[in-house]
Structure formats: structure tokens, C-alpha cells
XYZ file of C-alpha atoms in Angstrom:
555
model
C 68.210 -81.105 50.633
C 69.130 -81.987 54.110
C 69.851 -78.745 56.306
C 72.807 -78.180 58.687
C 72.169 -78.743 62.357
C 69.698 -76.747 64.566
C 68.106 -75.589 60.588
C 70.621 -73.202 59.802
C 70.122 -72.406 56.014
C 73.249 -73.141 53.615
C 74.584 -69.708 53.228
C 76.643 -69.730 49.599
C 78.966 -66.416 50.209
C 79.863 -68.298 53.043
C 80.344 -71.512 51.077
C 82.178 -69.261 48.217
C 84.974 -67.673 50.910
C 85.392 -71.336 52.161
C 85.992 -72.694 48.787
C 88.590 -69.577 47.940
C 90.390 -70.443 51.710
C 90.907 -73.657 50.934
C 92.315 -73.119 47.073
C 94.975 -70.464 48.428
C 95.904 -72.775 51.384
C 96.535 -75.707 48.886
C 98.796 -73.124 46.252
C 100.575 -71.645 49.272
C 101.118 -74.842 51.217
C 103.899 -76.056 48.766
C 105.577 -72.854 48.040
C 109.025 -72.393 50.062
C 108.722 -69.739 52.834
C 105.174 -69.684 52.661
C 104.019 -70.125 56.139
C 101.305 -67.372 56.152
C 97.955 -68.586 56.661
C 94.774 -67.207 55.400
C 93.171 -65.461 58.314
C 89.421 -64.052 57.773
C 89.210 -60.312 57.650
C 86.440 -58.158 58.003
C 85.010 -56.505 55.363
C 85.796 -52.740 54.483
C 82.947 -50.326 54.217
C 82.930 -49.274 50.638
C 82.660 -45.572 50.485
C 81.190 -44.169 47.486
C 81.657 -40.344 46.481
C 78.194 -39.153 47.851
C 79.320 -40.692 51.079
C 82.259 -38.335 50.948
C 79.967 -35.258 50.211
C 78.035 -35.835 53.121
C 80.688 -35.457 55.144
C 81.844 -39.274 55.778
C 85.460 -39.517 56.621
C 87.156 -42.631 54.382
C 89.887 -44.378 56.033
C 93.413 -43.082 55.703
C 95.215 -44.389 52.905
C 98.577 -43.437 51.375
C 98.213 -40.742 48.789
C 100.628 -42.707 46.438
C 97.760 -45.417 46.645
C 94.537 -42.913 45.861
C 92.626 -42.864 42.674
C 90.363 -40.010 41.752
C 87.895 -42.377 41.125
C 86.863 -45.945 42.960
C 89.088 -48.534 43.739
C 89.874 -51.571 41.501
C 88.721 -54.610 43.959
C 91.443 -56.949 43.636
C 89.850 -60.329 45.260
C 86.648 -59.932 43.366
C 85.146 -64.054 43.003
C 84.204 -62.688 39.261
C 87.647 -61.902 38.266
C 89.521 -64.037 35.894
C 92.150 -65.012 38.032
C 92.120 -65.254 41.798
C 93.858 -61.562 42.895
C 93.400 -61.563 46.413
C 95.684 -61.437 49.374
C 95.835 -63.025 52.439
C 97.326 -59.827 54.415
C 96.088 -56.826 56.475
C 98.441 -55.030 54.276
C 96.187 -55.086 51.190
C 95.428 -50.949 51.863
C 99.572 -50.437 51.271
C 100.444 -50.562 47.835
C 103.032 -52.898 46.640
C 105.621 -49.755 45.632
C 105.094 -48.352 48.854
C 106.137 -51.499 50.552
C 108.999 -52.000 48.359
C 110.109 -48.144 48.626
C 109.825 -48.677 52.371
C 112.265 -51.638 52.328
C 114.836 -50.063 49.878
C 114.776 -47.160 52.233
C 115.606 -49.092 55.249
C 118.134 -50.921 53.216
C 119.836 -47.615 52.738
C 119.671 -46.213 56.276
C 119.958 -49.420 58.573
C 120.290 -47.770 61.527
C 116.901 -45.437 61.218
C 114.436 -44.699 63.458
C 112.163 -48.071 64.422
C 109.044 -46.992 63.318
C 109.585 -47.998 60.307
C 110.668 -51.308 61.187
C 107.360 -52.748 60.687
C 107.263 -52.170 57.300
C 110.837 -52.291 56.443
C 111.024 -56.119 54.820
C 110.896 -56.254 51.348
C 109.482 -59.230 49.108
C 112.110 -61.626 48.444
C 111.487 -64.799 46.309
C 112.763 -68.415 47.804
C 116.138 -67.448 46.690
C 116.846 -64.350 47.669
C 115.788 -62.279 44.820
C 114.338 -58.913 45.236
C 114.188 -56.943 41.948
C 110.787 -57.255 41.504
C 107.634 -55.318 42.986
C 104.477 -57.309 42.763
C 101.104 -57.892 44.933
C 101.954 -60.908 46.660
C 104.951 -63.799 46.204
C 103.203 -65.769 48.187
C 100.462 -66.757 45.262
C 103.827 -67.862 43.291
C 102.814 -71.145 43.360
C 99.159 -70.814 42.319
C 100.353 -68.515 39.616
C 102.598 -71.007 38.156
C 99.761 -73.488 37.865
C 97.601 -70.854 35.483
C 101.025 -70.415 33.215
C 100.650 -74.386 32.765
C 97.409 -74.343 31.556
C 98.286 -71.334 29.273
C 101.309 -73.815 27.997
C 98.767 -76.581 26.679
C 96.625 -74.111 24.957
C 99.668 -72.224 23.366
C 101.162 -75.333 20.847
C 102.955 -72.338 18.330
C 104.968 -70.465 21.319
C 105.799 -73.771 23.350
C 107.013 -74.892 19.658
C 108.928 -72.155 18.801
C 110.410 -72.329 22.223
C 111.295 -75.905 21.360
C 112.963 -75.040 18.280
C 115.002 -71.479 18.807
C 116.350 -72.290 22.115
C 118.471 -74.610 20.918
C 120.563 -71.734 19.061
C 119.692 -68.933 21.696
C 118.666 -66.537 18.504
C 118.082 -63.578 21.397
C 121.320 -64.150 22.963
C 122.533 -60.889 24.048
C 119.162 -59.435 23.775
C 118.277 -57.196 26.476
C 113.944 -56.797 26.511
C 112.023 -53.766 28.071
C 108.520 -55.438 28.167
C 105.449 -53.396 28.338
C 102.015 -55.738 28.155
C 99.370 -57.287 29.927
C 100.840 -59.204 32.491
C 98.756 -62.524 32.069
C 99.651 -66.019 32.292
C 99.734 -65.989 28.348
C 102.104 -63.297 28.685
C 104.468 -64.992 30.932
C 104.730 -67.716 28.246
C 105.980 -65.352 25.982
C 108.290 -64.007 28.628
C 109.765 -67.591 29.473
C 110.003 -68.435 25.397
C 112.266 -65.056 24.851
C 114.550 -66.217 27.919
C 114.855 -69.599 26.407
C 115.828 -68.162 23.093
C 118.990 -66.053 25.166
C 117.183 -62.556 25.950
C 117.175 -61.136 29.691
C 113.826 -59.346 30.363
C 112.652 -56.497 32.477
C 108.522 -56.033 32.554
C 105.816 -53.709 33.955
C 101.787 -54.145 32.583
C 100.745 -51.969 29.961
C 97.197 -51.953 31.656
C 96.362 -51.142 35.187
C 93.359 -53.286 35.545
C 94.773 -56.809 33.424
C 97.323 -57.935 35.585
C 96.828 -61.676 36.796
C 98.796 -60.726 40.738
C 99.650 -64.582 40.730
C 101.035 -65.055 37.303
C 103.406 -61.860 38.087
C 104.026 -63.142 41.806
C 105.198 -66.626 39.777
C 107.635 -64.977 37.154
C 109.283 -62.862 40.334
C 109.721 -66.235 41.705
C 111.375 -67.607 38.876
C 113.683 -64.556 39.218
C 112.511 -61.977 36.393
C 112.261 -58.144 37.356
C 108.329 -57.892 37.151
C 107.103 -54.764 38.321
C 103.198 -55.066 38.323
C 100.294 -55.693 39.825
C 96.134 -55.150 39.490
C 94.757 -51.966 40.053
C 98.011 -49.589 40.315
C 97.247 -45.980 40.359
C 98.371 -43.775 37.380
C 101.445 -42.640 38.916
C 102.429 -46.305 39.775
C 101.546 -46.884 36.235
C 104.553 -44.439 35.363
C 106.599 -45.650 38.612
C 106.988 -49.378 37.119
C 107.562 -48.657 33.533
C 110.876 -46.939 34.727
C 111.327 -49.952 36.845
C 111.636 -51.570 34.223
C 113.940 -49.177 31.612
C 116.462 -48.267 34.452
C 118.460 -50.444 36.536
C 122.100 -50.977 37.954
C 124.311 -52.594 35.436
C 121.590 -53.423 32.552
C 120.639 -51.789 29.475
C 117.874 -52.239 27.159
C 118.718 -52.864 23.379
C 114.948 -53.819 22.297
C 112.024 -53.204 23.473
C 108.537 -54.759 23.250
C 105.589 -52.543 23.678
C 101.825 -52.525 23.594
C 100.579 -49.219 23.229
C 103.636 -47.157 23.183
C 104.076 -45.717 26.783
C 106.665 -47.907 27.332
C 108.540 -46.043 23.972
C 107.130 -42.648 25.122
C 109.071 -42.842 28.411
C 112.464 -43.777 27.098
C 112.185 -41.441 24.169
C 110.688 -38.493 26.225
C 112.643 -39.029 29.381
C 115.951 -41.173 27.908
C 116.761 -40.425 24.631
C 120.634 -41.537 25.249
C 119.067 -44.823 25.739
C 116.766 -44.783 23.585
C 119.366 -43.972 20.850
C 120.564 -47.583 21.665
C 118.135 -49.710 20.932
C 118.323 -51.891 18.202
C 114.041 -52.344 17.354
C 111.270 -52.385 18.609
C 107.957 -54.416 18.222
C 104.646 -52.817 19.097
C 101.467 -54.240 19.075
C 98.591 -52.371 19.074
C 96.534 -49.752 17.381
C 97.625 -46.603 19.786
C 101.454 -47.335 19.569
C 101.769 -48.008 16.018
C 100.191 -44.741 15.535
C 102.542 -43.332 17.594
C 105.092 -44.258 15.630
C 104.203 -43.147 12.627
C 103.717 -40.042 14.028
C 107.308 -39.772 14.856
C 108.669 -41.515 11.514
C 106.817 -39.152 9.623
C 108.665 -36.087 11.666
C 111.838 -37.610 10.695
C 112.323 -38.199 14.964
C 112.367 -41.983 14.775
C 116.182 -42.684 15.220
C 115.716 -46.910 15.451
C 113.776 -49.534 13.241
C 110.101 -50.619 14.483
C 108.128 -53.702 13.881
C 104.389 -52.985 13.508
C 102.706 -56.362 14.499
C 99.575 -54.756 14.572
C 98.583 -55.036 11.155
C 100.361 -57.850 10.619
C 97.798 -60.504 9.064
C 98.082 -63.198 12.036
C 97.245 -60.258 14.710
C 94.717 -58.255 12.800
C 92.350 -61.771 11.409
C 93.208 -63.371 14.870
C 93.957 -61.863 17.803
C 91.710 -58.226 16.879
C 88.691 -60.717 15.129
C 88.677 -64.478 16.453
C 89.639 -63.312 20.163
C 87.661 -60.346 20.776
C 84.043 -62.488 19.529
C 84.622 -64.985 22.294
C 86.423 -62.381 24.596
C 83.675 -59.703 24.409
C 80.774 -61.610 25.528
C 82.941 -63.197 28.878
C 83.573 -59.675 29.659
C 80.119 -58.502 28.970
C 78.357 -61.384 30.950
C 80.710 -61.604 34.187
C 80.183 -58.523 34.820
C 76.793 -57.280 34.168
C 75.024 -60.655 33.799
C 72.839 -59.591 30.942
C 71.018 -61.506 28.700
C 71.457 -60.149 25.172
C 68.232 -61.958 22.899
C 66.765 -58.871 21.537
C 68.847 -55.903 23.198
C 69.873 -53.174 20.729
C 73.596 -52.736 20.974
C 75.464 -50.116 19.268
C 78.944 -51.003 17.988
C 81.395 -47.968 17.326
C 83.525 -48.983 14.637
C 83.710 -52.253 12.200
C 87.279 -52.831 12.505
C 88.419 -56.759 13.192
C 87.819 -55.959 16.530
C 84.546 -54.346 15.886
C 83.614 -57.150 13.652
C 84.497 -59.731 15.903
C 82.176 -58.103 18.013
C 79.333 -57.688 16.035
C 78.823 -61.412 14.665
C 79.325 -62.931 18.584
C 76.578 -60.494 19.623
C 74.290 -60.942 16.656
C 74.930 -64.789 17.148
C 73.117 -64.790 20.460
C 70.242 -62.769 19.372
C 71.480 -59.132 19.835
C 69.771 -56.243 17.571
C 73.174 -55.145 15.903
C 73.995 -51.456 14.491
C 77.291 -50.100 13.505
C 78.651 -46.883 13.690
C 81.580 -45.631 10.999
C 83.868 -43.010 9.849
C 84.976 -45.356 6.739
C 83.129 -46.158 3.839
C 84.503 -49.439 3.205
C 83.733 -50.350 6.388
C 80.179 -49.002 6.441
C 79.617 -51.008 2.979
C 80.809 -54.303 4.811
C 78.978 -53.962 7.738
C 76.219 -53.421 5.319
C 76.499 -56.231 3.441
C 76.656 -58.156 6.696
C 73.117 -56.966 7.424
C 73.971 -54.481 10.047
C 72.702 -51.017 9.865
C 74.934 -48.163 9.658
C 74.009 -45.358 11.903
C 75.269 -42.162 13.979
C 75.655 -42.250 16.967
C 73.748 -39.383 18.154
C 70.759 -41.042 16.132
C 70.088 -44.226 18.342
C 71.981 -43.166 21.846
C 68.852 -42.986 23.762
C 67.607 -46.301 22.317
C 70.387 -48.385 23.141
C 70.777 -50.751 25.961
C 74.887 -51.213 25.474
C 77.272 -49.500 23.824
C 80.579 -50.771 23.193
C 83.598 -48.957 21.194
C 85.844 -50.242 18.930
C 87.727 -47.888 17.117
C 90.746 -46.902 18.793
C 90.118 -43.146 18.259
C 89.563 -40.653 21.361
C 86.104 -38.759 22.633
C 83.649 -41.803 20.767
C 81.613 -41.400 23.460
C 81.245 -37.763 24.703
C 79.629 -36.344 27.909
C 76.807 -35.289 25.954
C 75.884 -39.198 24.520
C 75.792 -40.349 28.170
C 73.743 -37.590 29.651
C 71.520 -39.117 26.435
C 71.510 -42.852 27.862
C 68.626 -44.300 29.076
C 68.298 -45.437 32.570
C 70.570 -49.256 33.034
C 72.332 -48.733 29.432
C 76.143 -50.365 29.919
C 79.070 -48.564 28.156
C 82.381 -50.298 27.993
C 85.474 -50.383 25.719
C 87.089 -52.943 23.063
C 89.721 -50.845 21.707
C 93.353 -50.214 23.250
C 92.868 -46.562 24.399
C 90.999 -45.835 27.560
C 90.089 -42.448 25.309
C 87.424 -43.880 23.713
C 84.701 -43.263 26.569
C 85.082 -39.599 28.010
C 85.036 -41.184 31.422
C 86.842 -37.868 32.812
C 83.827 -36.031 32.271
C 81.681 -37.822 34.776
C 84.043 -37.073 37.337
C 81.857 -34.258 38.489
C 80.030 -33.175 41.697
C 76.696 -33.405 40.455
C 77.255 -37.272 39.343
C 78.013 -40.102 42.343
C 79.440 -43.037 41.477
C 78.529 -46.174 43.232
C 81.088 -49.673 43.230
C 79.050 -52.902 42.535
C 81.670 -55.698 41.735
C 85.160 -55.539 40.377
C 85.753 -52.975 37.476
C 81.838 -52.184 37.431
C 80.610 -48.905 38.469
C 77.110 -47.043 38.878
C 77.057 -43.140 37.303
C 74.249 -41.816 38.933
C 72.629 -38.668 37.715
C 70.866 -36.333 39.766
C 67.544 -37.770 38.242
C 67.937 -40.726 39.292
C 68.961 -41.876 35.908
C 71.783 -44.607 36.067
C 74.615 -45.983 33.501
C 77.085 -49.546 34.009
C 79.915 -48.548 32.965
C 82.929 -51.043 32.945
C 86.856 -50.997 33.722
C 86.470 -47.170 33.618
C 86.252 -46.982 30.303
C 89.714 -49.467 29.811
C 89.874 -53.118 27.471
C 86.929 -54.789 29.018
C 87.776 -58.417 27.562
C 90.963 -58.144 29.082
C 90.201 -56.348 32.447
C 86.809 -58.064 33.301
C 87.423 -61.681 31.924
C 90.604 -63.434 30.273
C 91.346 -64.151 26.283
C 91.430 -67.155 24.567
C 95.075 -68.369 25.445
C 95.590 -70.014 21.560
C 94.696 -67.016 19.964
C 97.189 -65.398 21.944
C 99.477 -67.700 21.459
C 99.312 -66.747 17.323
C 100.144 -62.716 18.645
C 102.795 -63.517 20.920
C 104.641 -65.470 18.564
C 104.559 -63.012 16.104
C 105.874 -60.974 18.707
C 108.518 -63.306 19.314
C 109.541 -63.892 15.789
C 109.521 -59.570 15.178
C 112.120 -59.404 17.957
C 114.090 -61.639 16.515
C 114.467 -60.546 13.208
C 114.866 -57.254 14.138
C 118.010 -58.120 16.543
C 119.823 -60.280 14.123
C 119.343 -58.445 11.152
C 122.421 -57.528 9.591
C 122.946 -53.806 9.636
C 121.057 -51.676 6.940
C 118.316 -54.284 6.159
C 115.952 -52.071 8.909
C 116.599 -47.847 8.414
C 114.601 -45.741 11.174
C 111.186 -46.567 9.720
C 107.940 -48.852 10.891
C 107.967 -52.025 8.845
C 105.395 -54.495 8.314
C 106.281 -57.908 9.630
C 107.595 -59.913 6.188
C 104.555 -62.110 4.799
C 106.741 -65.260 5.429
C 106.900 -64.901 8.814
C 102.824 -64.617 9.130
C 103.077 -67.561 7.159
C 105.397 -69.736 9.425
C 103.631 -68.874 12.698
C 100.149 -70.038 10.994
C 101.891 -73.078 10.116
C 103.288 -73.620 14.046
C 99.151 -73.580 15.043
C 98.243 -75.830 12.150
C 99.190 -79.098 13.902
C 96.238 -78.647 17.101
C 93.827 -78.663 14.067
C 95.471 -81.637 12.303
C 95.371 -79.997 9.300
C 97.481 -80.959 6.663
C 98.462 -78.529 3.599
C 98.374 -79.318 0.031
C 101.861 -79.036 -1.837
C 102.239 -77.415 -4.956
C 103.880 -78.960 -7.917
C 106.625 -77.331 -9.391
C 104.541 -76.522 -12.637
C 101.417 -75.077 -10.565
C 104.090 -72.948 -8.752
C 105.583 -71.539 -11.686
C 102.016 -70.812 -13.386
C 101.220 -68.886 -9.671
C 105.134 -67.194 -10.347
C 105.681 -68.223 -6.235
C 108.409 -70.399 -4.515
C 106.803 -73.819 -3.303
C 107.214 -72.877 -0.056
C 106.459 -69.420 -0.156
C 105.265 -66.527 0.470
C 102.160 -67.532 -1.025
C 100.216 -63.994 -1.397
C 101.873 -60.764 -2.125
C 101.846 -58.200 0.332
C 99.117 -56.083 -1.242
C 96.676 -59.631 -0.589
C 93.776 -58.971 1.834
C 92.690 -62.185 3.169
């Protein structure tokens, strides 16, 4: 290899941040009003909580912008999606920026020190009702929604097909989810079929700052961005229930905070909404809880355990997702590591075959029988936790439940072990209990922290204890694109539905719908379907078109 002039050795950070300037210069160059320019900045000192002890001073931040514990990098190379910024103003958080402007909207004749910081983000025309990282990566966000498009045929084909008869027209959509670039081509396929939309993330650390500075520039209300603090957390999902002169009649959630909020803090409106959908494990739980208590006053839409979710989205995703996650961040190789799996759901399925695939020593833990027997019969041994915790080099949970992994299982981890999360809750890890004075905590990359013990013992723990696949890498985009029109098809039915077909109660999504968004996906594969004759259909007592299994079938 032939070295630079006077033998300077190839440096490849250097060749990395050169190769990052030049991508965001090409994104920005063609976006209107873009005429920042990426400046180099120096690095910030990272300072780490024994730092703090020892009487270090960190640099003065906004309280709104403070977490307890260290701060989500959000222009990590590693990332899935590019999440930096170009701006010195990367320390002030998006809200405060755009609480700043609506303030000096209000009082135009205030004092001038706050004319600085008094312009809010405006798209190229005009629009403001957003509050996002950065509208200046509009243009690079809109490129990673394009790529989602080709890998999402059933969503781009449903789009195809309802928006000629606008079946959501008059629809008016709270959104709570992860704000990805699969996402936004759900988004953009409910305002094709009619609906208006409001959004905020459902996860702090998942939010692609591009993909949401793209939909703001296409003129939705998107109020998200990576690495918000709890309270902005809170701050955007009212953002996106309350505004001048628009009320939400469904709402689309996924884990139920979104519902929470508006039932806790709005019943009036939340006595107005006509469904709503939820996805995951956490808010269908949820509401359950309050259908069983009789306090459930509108129909809901449990895609969750809906077949196309649970075999495809929970399995098929999360044992491709899982090991992304697991090797961006930690870079481990995984022949002949024991790994403990805490729960043999899909999603702790999924999980076990991609890591027993590349050579992983497998075991399971369970509180279900049925599970234990299948992840027997698999060949993985059942155990307890507390039998193999000080054995195991990674532990992973899966079973949407809260305290899996208590303070007294990681003081029981050997020295380098890596705990992180698969399930929806961030409950699953105690995390809250390391949060102590005796423990430091160190930053190594984006969403990957040292726990050091006073003994010099060490654990990896990722995202803080939050979805790994979805905060450390990305998901396969045709997988999602079986959820989200699920998702799509849920909100539908539930808004046209004539009145009394849906009493306050969680349904099940009806089996032909599962059916019909399988069959959307079916083309990419070329498969074709066999047809039934009439006589095989009335031996099977089913239509020839349909539904095909009852609703008692596990497939």
C-alpha cells in the first residue's frame, strides 16, 4: 500500500468522519433551505459518574435535557441510521429549541437574549408543527423510507389498492411507535387511505432523526427524536393527543402509554375515540386489565397475538434482528458461548434457533410448561435462572414480564457477561438498581455501557435495559411490512364498522384478515396457492376462499 506524502500513516477514524462529511453534504445539498455546511467540531469529553464523584464539574446542560444515567450518543458510526447533526446546538434539546421559539412567537417584543435561540424549525414550506432533531437530514431521511418501500411489497400494495376509496377518510390517528423508516411507510399508507396523523416514538432510543426530520418535511406533526429524556418522552406524546382545532378518533399504540395518557389525563377525549389498535405484549395487557374492570369505554384491536405478528414479526424478525443488535454493539463471537434465554415465547424462540445456529450453547428459562416442553423438545435445556447466572457469558430476556433480571443475578455475573433486552418493557432488567454510588458506569459506543463494581468486576449492558434489536441495529423492513399492515387493516375495520359490531372489549383481529395480508406478501416469493374444489371445500366445511383454519388453529 502506497503511503500519503512525507509517510503519514492512513488514519481510518479520520477516513470514517470524511466518508460521513461527505454523505450529509450530498443529502443536504439538494434539500431547499439547506445551506448549512458541515463544520468539524471538537470532541466532548465524556464524563462518566466516577468522574463526577471526584469532584469533576460536567458542562452545563439544560435540566430538561439530563438523564440520571449516560447520554444516548446520537452520531454513533454503529448506529443503524446516520443520527448526527451538523450544529453546535446538539447539547439543546429539540423541545427546548422549539419551546424557545413558541415563546418568542408569543412575546415578540421580549428581551434579546433570547433572540439567538428564538427561530423555530420550519420545513421548506413553512410548516412548523413538528419538533424533531434536525430538518435539515430531510432529504437523507427520505432516501432510507425508499429503500423501506422496495422491501415492504404488502403495505405499498395495500396503499395501491385502499387509496383509491380513502377507507380512513375522516380518520383522525394518534400514533405512538418506533419512529423508523418502516414506520413512516405505514404513516404515508394511512394518509393515502384519508386519515390525518399526529406521532411521537414509543421508544426513546429507536428513533431514525432523519426518517422523522423527512415526514416533518412532508408536513406531518412528528414529535420525536433519538435519545429524549423521560420527561420529553411524556412532553411529545401530548404533542401529539392535543392540538388547536384537531381531535383524535383512533389511536394506534405500541405499548400503551400513548392510551395511558389520554385515558389518565383526557378521559373526555378519550371517551371519543372510535378504536384502537395496539401492538405489543405490555399494551395489550394493559388493556385487558382495564376491560376486565369494566373501565374500557371504546373497542380495541389486539394485533399482538394476531397470527401474522406473533409467527412473524415476534419469531422471523427478532432471529435475524437479535444477532445485528448483539454483534454491532459488542462485537462478540458467539461459537461456544453459553447464553441464557429468559423466556421461549416467539420472540424467545426466534432467539434461541439464530443463536444456536451460529454455534451458541443455548438454555432456556420458563414460567410455562408448554413452553418448557417445547424448548425441550428443541434440545434446549430448561433451567433457573439463579442456577447458571454465574456461568453465563450473555443473557438476554424475552418475556415481557418485570424484575427477570434482579440486582442480585447481576451482582452474580461474571466479569464481561452482556445483559440486554428482547421484550417490549424496559422492566425486564432491574437497570434502576445499578444506579448506585458504589457502581460507576462507563460509556463505550452508542447504547453500550460498562457497570463497574467495586471489584473490579464488569457487565455490557445494552440500550439500558430497552429493545436492543430495535435500539442498537434496525429490523428486517418485510417482516415489518406483514405487522404494519395488520396494523393498517385493524384501523380500518375498526373505523368503518357499523355501530355495535365492536362493544368496549379487546378483540382478536378476524382470521380473514391474517389471511389477506399473508396473501399481499405472497407475490415477492412467487408463490402460487392451490385452489380448492368445491367438493374438497365442502368435505373441509370452509368457503373456497376462506378463512381456512378456525380461530382455535395454532399454526
Amino acid at each position: 500500500m502506497e503511503l500519503p506524502q512525507n509517510n503519514v500513516p492512513l488514519n481510518v477514524n479520520v477516513l470514517r468522519r470524511e466518508s460521513v462529511r461527505l454523505s450529509y453534504i450530498e443529502a443536504t445539498r439538494g434539500a431547499e433551505g439547506a445551506t448549512e455546511v458541515w463544520q468539524e467540531q471538537p470532541a466532548r469529553k465524556q464524563i462518566s459518574f466516577m468522574d463526577e464523584r471526584r469532584g469533576k464539574t460536567p458542562p452545563k446542560r439544560s435540566s430538561r435535557g439530563r438523564r440520571s444515567v449516560s447520554q444516548s450518543s446520537t452520531d454513533s458510526y454503529s448506529s443503524a441510521s446516520y443520527s448526527g447533526s451538523s450544529s453546535d446546538e446538539d447539547d439543546v434539546s429539540p423541545r427546548e429549541k422549539h419551546q424557545d421559539a413558541t415563546s418568542a412567537q408569543v412575546h415578540t417584543n421580549g428581551a434579546s437574549a433570547n433572540k439567538g435561540r428564538a427561530k423555530t424549525q420550519t420545513n421548506s414550506k413553512g410548516f412548523s408543527d413538528f419538533c424533531v432533531k434536525n430538518i435539515r437530514q430531510a432529504a437523507f431521511g427520505r432516501r432510507e423510507i425508499e429503500i423501506a418501500e422496495q422491501e415492504m411489497p404488502g403495505l405499498m400494495a395495500l396503499r395501491k389498492r385502499a387509496s383509491g376509496d380513502t377507507p380512513l377518510k375522516g380518520a383522525k390517528i394518534a400514533g405512538c411507535t418506533h419512529l423508523t423508516a418502516q414506520a413512516a411507510v405505514l404513516i404515508e399508507t394511512l394518509v393515502a387511505c384519508g386519515a390525518s396523523v399526529r406521532w411521537c416514538a414509543c421508544n426513546i432510543y429507536s428513533t431514525q432523526n432523519e426518517v422523522a426530520a423527512a415526514l416533518a418535511e412532508a408536513g406531518y406533526p412528528i414529535f420525536a427524536w433519538r435519545g429524549e429524556t423521560e420527561d420529553d418522552f411524556w412532553w411529545c406524546i401530548e404533542k401529539s393527543i392535543s392540538s388547536e382545532g384537531w381531535q383524535p378518533n383512533m389511536i394506534l399504540d405500541d405499548g400503551g402509554d400513548l392510551t395511558h395518557v389520554m385515558y389518565k389525563k383526557h378521559p373526555h377525549m378519550f371517551g371519543m375515540i372510535k378504536g384502537i389498535v395496539e401492538e405489543s405484549v405490555t399494551g395489550v395487557h394493559r388493556l385487558y386489565q382495564l376491560s376486565k374492570s369494566g373501565t374500557l369505554t371504546v373497542p380495541a384491536m389486539n394485533v399482538n397475538d394476531s397470527v401474522t405478528k406473533q409467527k412473524f414479526d415476534n419469531l422471523y424478525s427478532c432471529r435475524e434482528s437479535v444477532l445485528d443488535a448483539l454483534k454491532r454493539t459488542t462485537d462478540i463471537m458467539f461459537g461456544g458461548k453459553h447464553v441464557v434465554v429468559c423466556g421461549y415465547g416467539e420472540v424467545g424462540k426466534g432467539c434461541c434457533s439464530a443463536l444456536r445456529g451460529l454455534g451458541a450453547i443455548v438454555c432456556v428459562t420458563e414460567i410455562d410448561p408448554i413452553c418448557a416442553l417445547q424448548a425441550s423438545m428443541e434440545g434446549f435445556k430448561v433451567v433457573t435462572l439463579n442456577e447458571v447466572i454465574r456461568q453465563v457469558d450473555v443473557v438476554i430476556t424475552a418475556s415481557g414480564n418485570k424484575n427477570v433480571v434482579t440486582r442480585d443475578h447481576l451482582d452474580r455475573m461474571k466479569t464481561g457477561c452482556v445483559v440486554c433486552n428482547m421484550g417490549h418493557s424496559n422492566t425486564e432488567i432491574d437497570v434502576d438498581s445499578l444506579r448506585t454510588p458504589e457502581l460507576t458506569w462507563e460509556k463505550v459506543r452508542s447504547q453500550v455501557d460498562h457497570v463497574l463494581w467495586p471489584d473490579g468486576k464488569r457487565i455490557i449492558l445494552l440500550a439500558e435495559g430497552r429493545l436492543v434489536n430495535l435500539s442498537c441495529s434496525s429490523v428486517p423492513s418485510f417482516v415489518v411490512s406483514i405487522t404494519a399492515a395488520t396494523q393498517a387493516l385493524a384501523l380500518i375495520e375498526l373505523f368503518n364498522a357499523p355501530a355495535g359490531r365492536y362493544k368496549q372489549d379487546v378483540y382478536l383481529l378476524p382470521k380473514k384478515m391474517d389471511e389477506y395480508v399473508a396473501s399481499l406478501h405472497l407475490p415477492a416469493f412467487d408463490a402460487h396457492l392451490t385452489e380448492l374444489s368445491d367438493e374438497q371445500a365442502r368435505y373441509l366445511g370452509i368457503g373456497k376462499a376462506g378463512p381456512f383454519k378456525p380461530n382455535y388453529y395454532r399454526y
